PDB file of C-alpha atoms and ligand atoms in Angstrom:
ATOM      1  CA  UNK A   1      10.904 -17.338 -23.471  1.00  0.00           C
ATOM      2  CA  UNK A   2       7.819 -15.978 -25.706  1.00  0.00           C
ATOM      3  CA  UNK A   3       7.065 -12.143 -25.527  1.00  0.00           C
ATOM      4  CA  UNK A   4       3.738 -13.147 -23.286  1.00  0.00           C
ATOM      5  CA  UNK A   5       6.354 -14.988 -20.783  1.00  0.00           C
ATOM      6  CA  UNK A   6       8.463 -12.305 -21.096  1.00  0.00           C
ATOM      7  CA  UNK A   7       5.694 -10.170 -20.001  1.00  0.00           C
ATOM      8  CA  UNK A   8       4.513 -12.457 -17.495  1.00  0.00           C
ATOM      9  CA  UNK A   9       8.181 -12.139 -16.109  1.00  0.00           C
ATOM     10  CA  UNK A  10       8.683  -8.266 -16.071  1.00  0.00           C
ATOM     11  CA  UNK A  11       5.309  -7.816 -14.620  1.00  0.00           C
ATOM     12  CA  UNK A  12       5.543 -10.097 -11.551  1.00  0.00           C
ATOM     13  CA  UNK A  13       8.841  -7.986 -10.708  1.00  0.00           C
ATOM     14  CA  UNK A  14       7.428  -4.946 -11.831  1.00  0.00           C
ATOM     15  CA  UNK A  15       4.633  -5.392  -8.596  1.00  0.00           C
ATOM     16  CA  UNK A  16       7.866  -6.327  -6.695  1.00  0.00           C
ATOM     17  CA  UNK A  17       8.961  -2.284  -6.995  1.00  0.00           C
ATOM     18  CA  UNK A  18      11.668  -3.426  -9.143  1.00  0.00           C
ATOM     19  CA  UNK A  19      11.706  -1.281 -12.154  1.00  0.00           C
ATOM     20  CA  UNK A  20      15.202  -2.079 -13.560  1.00  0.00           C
ATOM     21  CA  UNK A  21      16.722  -4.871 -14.331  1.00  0.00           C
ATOM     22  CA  UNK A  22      20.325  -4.924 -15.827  1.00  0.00           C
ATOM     23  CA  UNK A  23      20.029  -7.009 -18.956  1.00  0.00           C
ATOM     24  CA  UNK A  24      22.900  -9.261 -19.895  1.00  0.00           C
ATOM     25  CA  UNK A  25      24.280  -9.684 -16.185  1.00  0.00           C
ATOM     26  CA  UNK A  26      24.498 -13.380 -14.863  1.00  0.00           C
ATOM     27  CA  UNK A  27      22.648 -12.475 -12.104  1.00  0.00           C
ATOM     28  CA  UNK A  28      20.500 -10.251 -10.464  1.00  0.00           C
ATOM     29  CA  UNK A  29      21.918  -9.006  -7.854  1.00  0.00           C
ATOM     30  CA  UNK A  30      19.308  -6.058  -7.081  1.00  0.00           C
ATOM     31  CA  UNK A  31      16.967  -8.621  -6.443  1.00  0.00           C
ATOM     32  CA  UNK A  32      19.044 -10.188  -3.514  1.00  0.00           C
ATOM     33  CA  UNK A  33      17.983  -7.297  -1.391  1.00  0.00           C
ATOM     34  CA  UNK A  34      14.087  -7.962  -2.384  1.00  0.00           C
ATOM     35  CA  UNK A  35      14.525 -11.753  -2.110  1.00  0.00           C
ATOM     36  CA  UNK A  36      12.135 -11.815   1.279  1.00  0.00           C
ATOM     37  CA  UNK A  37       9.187  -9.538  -0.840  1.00  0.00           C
ATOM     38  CA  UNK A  38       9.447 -12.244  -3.919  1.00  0.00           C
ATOM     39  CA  UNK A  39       9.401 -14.883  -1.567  1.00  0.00           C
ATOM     40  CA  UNK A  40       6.212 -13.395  -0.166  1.00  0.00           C
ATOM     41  CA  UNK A  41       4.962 -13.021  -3.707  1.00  0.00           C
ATOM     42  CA  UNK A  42       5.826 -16.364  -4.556  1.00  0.00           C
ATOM     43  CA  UNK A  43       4.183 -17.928  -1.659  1.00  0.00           C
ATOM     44  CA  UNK A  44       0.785 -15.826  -2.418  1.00  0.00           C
ATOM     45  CA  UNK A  45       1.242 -17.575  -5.433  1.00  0.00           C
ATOM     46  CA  UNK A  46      -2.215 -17.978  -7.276  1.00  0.00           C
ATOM     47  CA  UNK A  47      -3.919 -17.546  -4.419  1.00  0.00           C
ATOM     48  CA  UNK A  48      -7.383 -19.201  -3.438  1.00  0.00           C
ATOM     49  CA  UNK A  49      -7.209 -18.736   0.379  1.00  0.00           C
ATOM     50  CA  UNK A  50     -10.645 -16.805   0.529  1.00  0.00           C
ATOM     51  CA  UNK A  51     -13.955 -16.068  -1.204  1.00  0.00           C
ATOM     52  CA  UNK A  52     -11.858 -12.908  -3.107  1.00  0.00           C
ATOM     53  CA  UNK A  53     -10.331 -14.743  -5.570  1.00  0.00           C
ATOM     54  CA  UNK A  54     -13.325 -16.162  -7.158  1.00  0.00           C
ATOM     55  CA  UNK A  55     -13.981 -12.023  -8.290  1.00  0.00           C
ATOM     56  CA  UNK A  56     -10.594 -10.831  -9.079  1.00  0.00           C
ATOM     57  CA  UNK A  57      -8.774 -10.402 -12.176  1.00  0.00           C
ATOM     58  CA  UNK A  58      -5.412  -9.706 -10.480  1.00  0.00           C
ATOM     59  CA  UNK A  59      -3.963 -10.296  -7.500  1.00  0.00           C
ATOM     60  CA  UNK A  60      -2.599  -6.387  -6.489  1.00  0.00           C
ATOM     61  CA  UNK A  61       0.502  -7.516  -3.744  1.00  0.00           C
ATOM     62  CA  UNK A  62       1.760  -3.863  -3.893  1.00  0.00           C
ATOM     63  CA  UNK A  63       3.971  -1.562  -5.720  1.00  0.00           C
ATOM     64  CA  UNK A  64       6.930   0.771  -5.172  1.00  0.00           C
ATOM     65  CA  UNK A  65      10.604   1.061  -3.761  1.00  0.00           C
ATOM     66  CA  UNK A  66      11.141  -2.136  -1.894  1.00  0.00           C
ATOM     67  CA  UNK A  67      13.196   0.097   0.574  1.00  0.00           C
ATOM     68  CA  UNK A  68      11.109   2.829   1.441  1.00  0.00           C
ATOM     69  CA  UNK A  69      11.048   4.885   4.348  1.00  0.00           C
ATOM     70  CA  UNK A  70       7.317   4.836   4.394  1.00  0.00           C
ATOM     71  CA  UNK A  71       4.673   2.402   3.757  1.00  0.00           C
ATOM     72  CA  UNK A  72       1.274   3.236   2.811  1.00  0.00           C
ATOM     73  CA  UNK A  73      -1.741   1.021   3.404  1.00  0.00           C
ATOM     74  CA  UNK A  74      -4.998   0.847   1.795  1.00  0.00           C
ATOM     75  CA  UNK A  75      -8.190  -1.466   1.928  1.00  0.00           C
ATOM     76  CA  UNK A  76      -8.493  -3.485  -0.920  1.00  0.00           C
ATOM     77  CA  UNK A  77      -8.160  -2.858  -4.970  1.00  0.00           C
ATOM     78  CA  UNK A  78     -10.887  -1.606  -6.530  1.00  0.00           C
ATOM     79  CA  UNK A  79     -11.929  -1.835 -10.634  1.00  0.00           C
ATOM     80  CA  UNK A  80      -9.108   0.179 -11.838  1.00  0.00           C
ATOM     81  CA  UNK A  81      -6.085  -1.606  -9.603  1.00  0.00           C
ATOM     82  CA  UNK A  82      -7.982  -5.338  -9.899  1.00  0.00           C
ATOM     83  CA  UNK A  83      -7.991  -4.615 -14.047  1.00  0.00           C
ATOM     84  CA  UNK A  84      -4.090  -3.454 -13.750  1.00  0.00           C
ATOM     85  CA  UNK A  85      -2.685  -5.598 -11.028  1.00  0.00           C
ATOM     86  CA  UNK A  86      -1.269  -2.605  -9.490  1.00  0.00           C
ATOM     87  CA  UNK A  87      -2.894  -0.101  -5.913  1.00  0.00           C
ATOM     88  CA  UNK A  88      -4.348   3.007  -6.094  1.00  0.00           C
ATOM     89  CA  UNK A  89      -4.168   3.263 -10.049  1.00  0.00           C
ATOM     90  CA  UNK A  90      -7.347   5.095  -9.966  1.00  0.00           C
ATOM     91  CA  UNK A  91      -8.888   8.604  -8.768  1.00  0.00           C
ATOM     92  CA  UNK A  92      -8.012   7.703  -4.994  1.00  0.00           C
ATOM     93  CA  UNK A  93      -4.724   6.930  -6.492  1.00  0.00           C
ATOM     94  CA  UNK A  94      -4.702  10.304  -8.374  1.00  0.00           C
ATOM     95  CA  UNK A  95      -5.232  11.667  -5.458  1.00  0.00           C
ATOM     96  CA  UNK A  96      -3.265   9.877  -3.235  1.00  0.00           C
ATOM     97  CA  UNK A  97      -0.187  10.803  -5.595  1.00  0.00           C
ATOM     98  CA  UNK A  98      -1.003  14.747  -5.125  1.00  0.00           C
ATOM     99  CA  UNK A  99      -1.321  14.198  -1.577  1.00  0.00           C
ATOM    100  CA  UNK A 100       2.369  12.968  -1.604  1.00  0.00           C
ATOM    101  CA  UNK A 101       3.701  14.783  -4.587  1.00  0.00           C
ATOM    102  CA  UNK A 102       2.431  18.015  -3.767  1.00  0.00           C
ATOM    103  CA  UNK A 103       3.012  17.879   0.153  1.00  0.00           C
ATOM    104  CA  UNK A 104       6.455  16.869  -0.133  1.00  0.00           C
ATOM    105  CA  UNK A 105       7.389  19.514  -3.087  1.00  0.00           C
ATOM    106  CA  UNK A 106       5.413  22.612  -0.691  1.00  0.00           C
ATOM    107  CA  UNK A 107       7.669  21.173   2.613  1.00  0.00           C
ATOM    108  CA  UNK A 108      10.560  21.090   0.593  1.00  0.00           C
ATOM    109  CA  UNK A 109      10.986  17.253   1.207  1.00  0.00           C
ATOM    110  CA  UNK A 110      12.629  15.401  -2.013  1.00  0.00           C
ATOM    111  CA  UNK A 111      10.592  12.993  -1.799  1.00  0.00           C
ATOM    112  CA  UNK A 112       8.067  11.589  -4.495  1.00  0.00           C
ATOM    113  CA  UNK A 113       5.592   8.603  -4.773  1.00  0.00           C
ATOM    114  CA  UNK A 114       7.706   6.671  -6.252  1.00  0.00           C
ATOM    115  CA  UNK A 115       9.886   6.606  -3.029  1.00  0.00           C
ATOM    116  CA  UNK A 116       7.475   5.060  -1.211  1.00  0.00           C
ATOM    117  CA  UNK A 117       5.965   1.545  -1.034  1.00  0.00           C
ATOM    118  CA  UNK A 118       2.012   1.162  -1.356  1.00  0.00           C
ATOM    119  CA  UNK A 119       0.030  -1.826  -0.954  1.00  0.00           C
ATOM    120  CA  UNK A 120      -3.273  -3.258   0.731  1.00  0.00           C
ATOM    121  CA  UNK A 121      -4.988  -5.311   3.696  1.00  0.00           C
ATOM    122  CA  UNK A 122      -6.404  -7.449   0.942  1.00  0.00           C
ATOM    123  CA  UNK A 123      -4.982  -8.105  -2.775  1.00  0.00           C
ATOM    124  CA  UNK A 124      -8.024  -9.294  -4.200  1.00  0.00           C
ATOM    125  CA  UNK A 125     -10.725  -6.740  -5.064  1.00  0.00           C
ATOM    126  CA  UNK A 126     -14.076  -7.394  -3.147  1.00  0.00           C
ATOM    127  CA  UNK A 127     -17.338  -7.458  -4.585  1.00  0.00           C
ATOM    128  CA  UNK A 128     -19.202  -4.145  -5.822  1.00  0.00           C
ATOM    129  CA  UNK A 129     -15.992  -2.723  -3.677  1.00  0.00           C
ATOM    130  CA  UNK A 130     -17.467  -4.058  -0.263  1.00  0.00           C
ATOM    131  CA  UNK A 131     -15.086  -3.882   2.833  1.00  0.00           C
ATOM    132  CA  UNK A 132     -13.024  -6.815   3.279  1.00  0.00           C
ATOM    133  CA  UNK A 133     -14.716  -9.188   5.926  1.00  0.00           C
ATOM    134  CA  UNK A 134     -12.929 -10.059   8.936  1.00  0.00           C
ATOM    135  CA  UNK A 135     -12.168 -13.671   8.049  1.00  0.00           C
ATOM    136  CA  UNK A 136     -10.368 -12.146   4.494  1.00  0.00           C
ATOM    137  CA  UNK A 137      -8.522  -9.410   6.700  1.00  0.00           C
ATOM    138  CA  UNK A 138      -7.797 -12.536   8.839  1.00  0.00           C
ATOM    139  CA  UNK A 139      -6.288 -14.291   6.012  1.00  0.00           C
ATOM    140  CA  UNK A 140      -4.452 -11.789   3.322  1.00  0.00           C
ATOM    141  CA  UNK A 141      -2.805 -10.030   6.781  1.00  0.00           C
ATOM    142  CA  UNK A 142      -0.031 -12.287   7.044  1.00  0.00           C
ATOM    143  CA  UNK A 143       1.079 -11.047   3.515  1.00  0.00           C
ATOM    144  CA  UNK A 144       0.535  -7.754   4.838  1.00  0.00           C
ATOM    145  CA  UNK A 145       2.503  -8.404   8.083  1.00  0.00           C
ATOM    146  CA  UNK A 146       5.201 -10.086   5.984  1.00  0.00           C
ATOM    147  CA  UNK A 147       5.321  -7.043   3.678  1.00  0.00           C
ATOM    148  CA  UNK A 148       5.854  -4.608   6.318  1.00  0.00           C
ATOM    149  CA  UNK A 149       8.312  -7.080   8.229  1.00  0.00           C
ATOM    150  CA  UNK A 150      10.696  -6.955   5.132  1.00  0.00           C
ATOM    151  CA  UNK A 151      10.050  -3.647   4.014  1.00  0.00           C
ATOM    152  CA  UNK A 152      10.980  -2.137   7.990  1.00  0.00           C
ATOM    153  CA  UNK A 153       9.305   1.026   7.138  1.00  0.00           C
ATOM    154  CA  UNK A 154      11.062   3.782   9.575  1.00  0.00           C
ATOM    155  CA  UNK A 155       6.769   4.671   9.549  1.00  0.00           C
ATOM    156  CA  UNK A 156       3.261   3.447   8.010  1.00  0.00           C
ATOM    157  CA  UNK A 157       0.481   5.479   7.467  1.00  0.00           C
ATOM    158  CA  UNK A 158      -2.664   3.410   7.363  1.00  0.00           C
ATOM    159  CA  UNK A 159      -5.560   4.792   4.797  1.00  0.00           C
ATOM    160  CA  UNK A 160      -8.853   4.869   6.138  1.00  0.00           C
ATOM    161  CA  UNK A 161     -10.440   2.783   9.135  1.00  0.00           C
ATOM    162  CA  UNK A 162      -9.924  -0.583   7.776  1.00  0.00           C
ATOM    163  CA  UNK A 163      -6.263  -0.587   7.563  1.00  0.00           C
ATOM    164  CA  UNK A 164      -6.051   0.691  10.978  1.00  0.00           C
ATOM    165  CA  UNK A 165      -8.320  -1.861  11.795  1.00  0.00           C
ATOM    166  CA  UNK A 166      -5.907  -4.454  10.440  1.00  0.00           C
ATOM    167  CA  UNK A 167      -2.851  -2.730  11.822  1.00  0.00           C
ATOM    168  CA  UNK A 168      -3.933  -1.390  15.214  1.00  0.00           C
ATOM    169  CA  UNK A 169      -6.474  -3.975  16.017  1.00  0.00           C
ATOM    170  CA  UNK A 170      -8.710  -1.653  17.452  1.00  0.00           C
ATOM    171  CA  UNK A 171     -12.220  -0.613  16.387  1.00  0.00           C
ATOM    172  CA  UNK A 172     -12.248   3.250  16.713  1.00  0.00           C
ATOM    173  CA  UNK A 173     -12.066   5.112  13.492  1.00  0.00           C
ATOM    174  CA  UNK A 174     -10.255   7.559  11.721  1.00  0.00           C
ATOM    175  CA  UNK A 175     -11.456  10.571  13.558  1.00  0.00           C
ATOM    176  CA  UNK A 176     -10.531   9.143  16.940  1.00  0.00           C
ATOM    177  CA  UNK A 177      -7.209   7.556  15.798  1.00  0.00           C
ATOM    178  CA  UNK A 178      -5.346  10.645  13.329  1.00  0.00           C
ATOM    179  CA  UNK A 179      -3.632  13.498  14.904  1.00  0.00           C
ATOM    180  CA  UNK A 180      -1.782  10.748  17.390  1.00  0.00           C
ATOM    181  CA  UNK A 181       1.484   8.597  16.763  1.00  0.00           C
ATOM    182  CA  UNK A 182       0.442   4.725  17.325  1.00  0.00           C
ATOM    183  CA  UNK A 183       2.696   1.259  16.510  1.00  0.00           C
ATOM    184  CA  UNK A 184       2.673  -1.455  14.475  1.00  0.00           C
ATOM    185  CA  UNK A 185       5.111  -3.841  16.577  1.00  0.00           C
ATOM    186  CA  UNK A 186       8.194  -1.050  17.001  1.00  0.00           C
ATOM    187  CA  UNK A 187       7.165   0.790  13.727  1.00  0.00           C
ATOM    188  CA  UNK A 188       5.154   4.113  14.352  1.00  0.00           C
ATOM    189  CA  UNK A 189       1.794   4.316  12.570  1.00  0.00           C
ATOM    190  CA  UNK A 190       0.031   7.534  11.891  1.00  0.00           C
ATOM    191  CA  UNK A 191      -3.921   7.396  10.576  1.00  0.00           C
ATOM    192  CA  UNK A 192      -5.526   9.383   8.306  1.00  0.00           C
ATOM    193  CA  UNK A 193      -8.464   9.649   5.882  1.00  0.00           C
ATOM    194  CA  UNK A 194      -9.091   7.072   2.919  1.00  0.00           C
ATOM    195  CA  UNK A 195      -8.444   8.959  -0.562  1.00  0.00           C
ATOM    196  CA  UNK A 196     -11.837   7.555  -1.296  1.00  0.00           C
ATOM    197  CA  UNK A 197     -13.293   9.054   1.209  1.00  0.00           C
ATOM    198  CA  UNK A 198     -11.642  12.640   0.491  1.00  0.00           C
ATOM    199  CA  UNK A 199     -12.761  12.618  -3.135  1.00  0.00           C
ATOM    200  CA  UNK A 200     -16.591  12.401  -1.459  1.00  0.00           C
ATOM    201  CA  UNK A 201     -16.076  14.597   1.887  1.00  0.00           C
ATOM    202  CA  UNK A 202     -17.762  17.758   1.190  1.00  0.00           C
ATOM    203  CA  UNK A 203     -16.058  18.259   4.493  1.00  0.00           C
ATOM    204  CA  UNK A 204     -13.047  20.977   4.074  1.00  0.00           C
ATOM    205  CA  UNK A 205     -12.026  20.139   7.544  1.00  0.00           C
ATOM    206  CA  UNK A 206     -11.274  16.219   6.586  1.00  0.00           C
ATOM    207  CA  UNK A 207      -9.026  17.398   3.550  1.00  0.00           C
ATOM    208  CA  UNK A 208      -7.013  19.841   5.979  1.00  0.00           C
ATOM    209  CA  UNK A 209      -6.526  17.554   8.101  1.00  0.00           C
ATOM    210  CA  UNK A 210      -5.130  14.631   5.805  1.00  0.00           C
ATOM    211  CA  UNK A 211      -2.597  17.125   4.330  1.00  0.00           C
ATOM    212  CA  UNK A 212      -1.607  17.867   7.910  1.00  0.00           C
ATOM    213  CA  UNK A 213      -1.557  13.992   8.590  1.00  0.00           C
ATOM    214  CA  UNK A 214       0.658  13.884   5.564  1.00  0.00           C
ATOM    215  CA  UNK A 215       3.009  16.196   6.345  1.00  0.00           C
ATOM    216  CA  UNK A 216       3.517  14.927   9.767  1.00  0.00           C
ATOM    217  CA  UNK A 217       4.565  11.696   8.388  1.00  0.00           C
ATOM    218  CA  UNK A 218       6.413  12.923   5.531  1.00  0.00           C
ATOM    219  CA  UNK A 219       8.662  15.152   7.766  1.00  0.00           C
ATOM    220  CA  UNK A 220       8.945  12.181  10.487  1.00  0.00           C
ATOM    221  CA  UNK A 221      10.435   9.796   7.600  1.00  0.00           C
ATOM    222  CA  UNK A 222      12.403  12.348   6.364  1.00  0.00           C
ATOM    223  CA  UNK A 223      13.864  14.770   8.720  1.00  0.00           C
TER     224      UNK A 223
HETATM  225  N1  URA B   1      -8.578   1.825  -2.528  1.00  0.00           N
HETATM  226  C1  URA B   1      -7.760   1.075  -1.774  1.00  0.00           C
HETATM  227  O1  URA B   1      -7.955   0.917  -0.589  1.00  0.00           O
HETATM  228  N2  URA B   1      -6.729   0.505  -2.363  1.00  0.00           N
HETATM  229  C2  URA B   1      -6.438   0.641  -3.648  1.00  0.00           C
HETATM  230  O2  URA B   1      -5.459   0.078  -4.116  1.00  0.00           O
HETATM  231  C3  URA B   1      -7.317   1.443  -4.413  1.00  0.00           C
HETATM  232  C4  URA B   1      -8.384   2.030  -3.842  1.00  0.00           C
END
């Protein structure tokens, strides 16, 4: 194997949530318990199912512990996540990592991003950042469903109005749908505000009320 196959190799696990792998063992036997999140992988595969892929640099499937207790969805990558093959790299990232981080630390929950799993309604980044269009929801959400279906999140907390969109099927938005408990097939669902859309809300009352969203969830997984 050359170092850019090697590379190849550690980064396709690497957006599996696997960040260790035991070097010199026969097998891998951590992977066993990821085997239905590679096979998802591997079936996205170099994907040209929709329009997206004629844009995107990487496909971004989704990062973090393959186990976690909570599963957060977002809308689609944007410039930072398409260029790194990895969601919410960038400031809604930053801030999406504080929101965690610091709610968990201040509720004394030992908890961290890294605990959690974080992917998208889309893997392909849309043009100029557009919403996704209902026919590339349509598409990429059986990954998504697939994701969630392996992952069996004890919650989800969907980011913004078009992952509750894709989760909920519903049209209301995020002011109608946070404060309230809602499903995903058995798994509860809470709803709060895109990070994107807190790092541009002059509105103090939206920001209040995603760190309350957050620690709802956070003690729910948890406790
Ligand atoms: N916004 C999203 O919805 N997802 C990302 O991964 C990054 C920004």
């Amino acid at each position: 194997m050359n170092p850019a196959q090697l590379r190849q190799y550690l980064e396709f696990y690497r957006d599996l949530g696997i960040t260790e792998i035991l070097v010199g063992q026969a097998s891998l036997p951590v992977l066993s318990e990821s085997e239905t999140l590679l096979n998802i992988r591997q079936d996205i595969g170099d994907c040209t199912r929709c329009r997206l892929h004629e844009g995107r640099t990487r496909i971004v499937f989704g990062s973090g512990n393959p186990e976690a207790k909570l599963v957060f969805v977002g809308e689609g990558p944007g410039a930072d996540e398409d260029a790194q093959g990895l969601p919410f790299v960038g400031r809604a990232g930053q801030l999406l990592t504080q929101m965690i981080d610091g709610t968990a630390k201040k509720e004394g929950i030992p908890m961290t991003r890294a605990d959690m799993y974080i992917c998208n309604v889309v893997k392909c980044r849309p043009p100029e950042n557009r919403t996704p269009l209902p026919d590339e929801m349509e598409t990429c959400g059986q990954f998504l469903s697939r994701q969630l279906l392996a992952i069996r999140p004890k919650a989800i907390c969907a980011l913004g109005s078009t992952a509750a969109k894709a989760l909920l099927n519903t049209k209301d938005g995020v002011m109608r749908l946070r404060g309230k408990w809602h499903k995903w097939r058995d798994i509860p669902v809470i709803v709060t505000y895109h990070p994107s859309y807190l790092l541009r809300a002059y509105n103090q009352d939206a920001k209040r009320e995603a760190w309350e969203d957050m620690k709802k969830v956070l003690h729910y997984v948890y406790d």
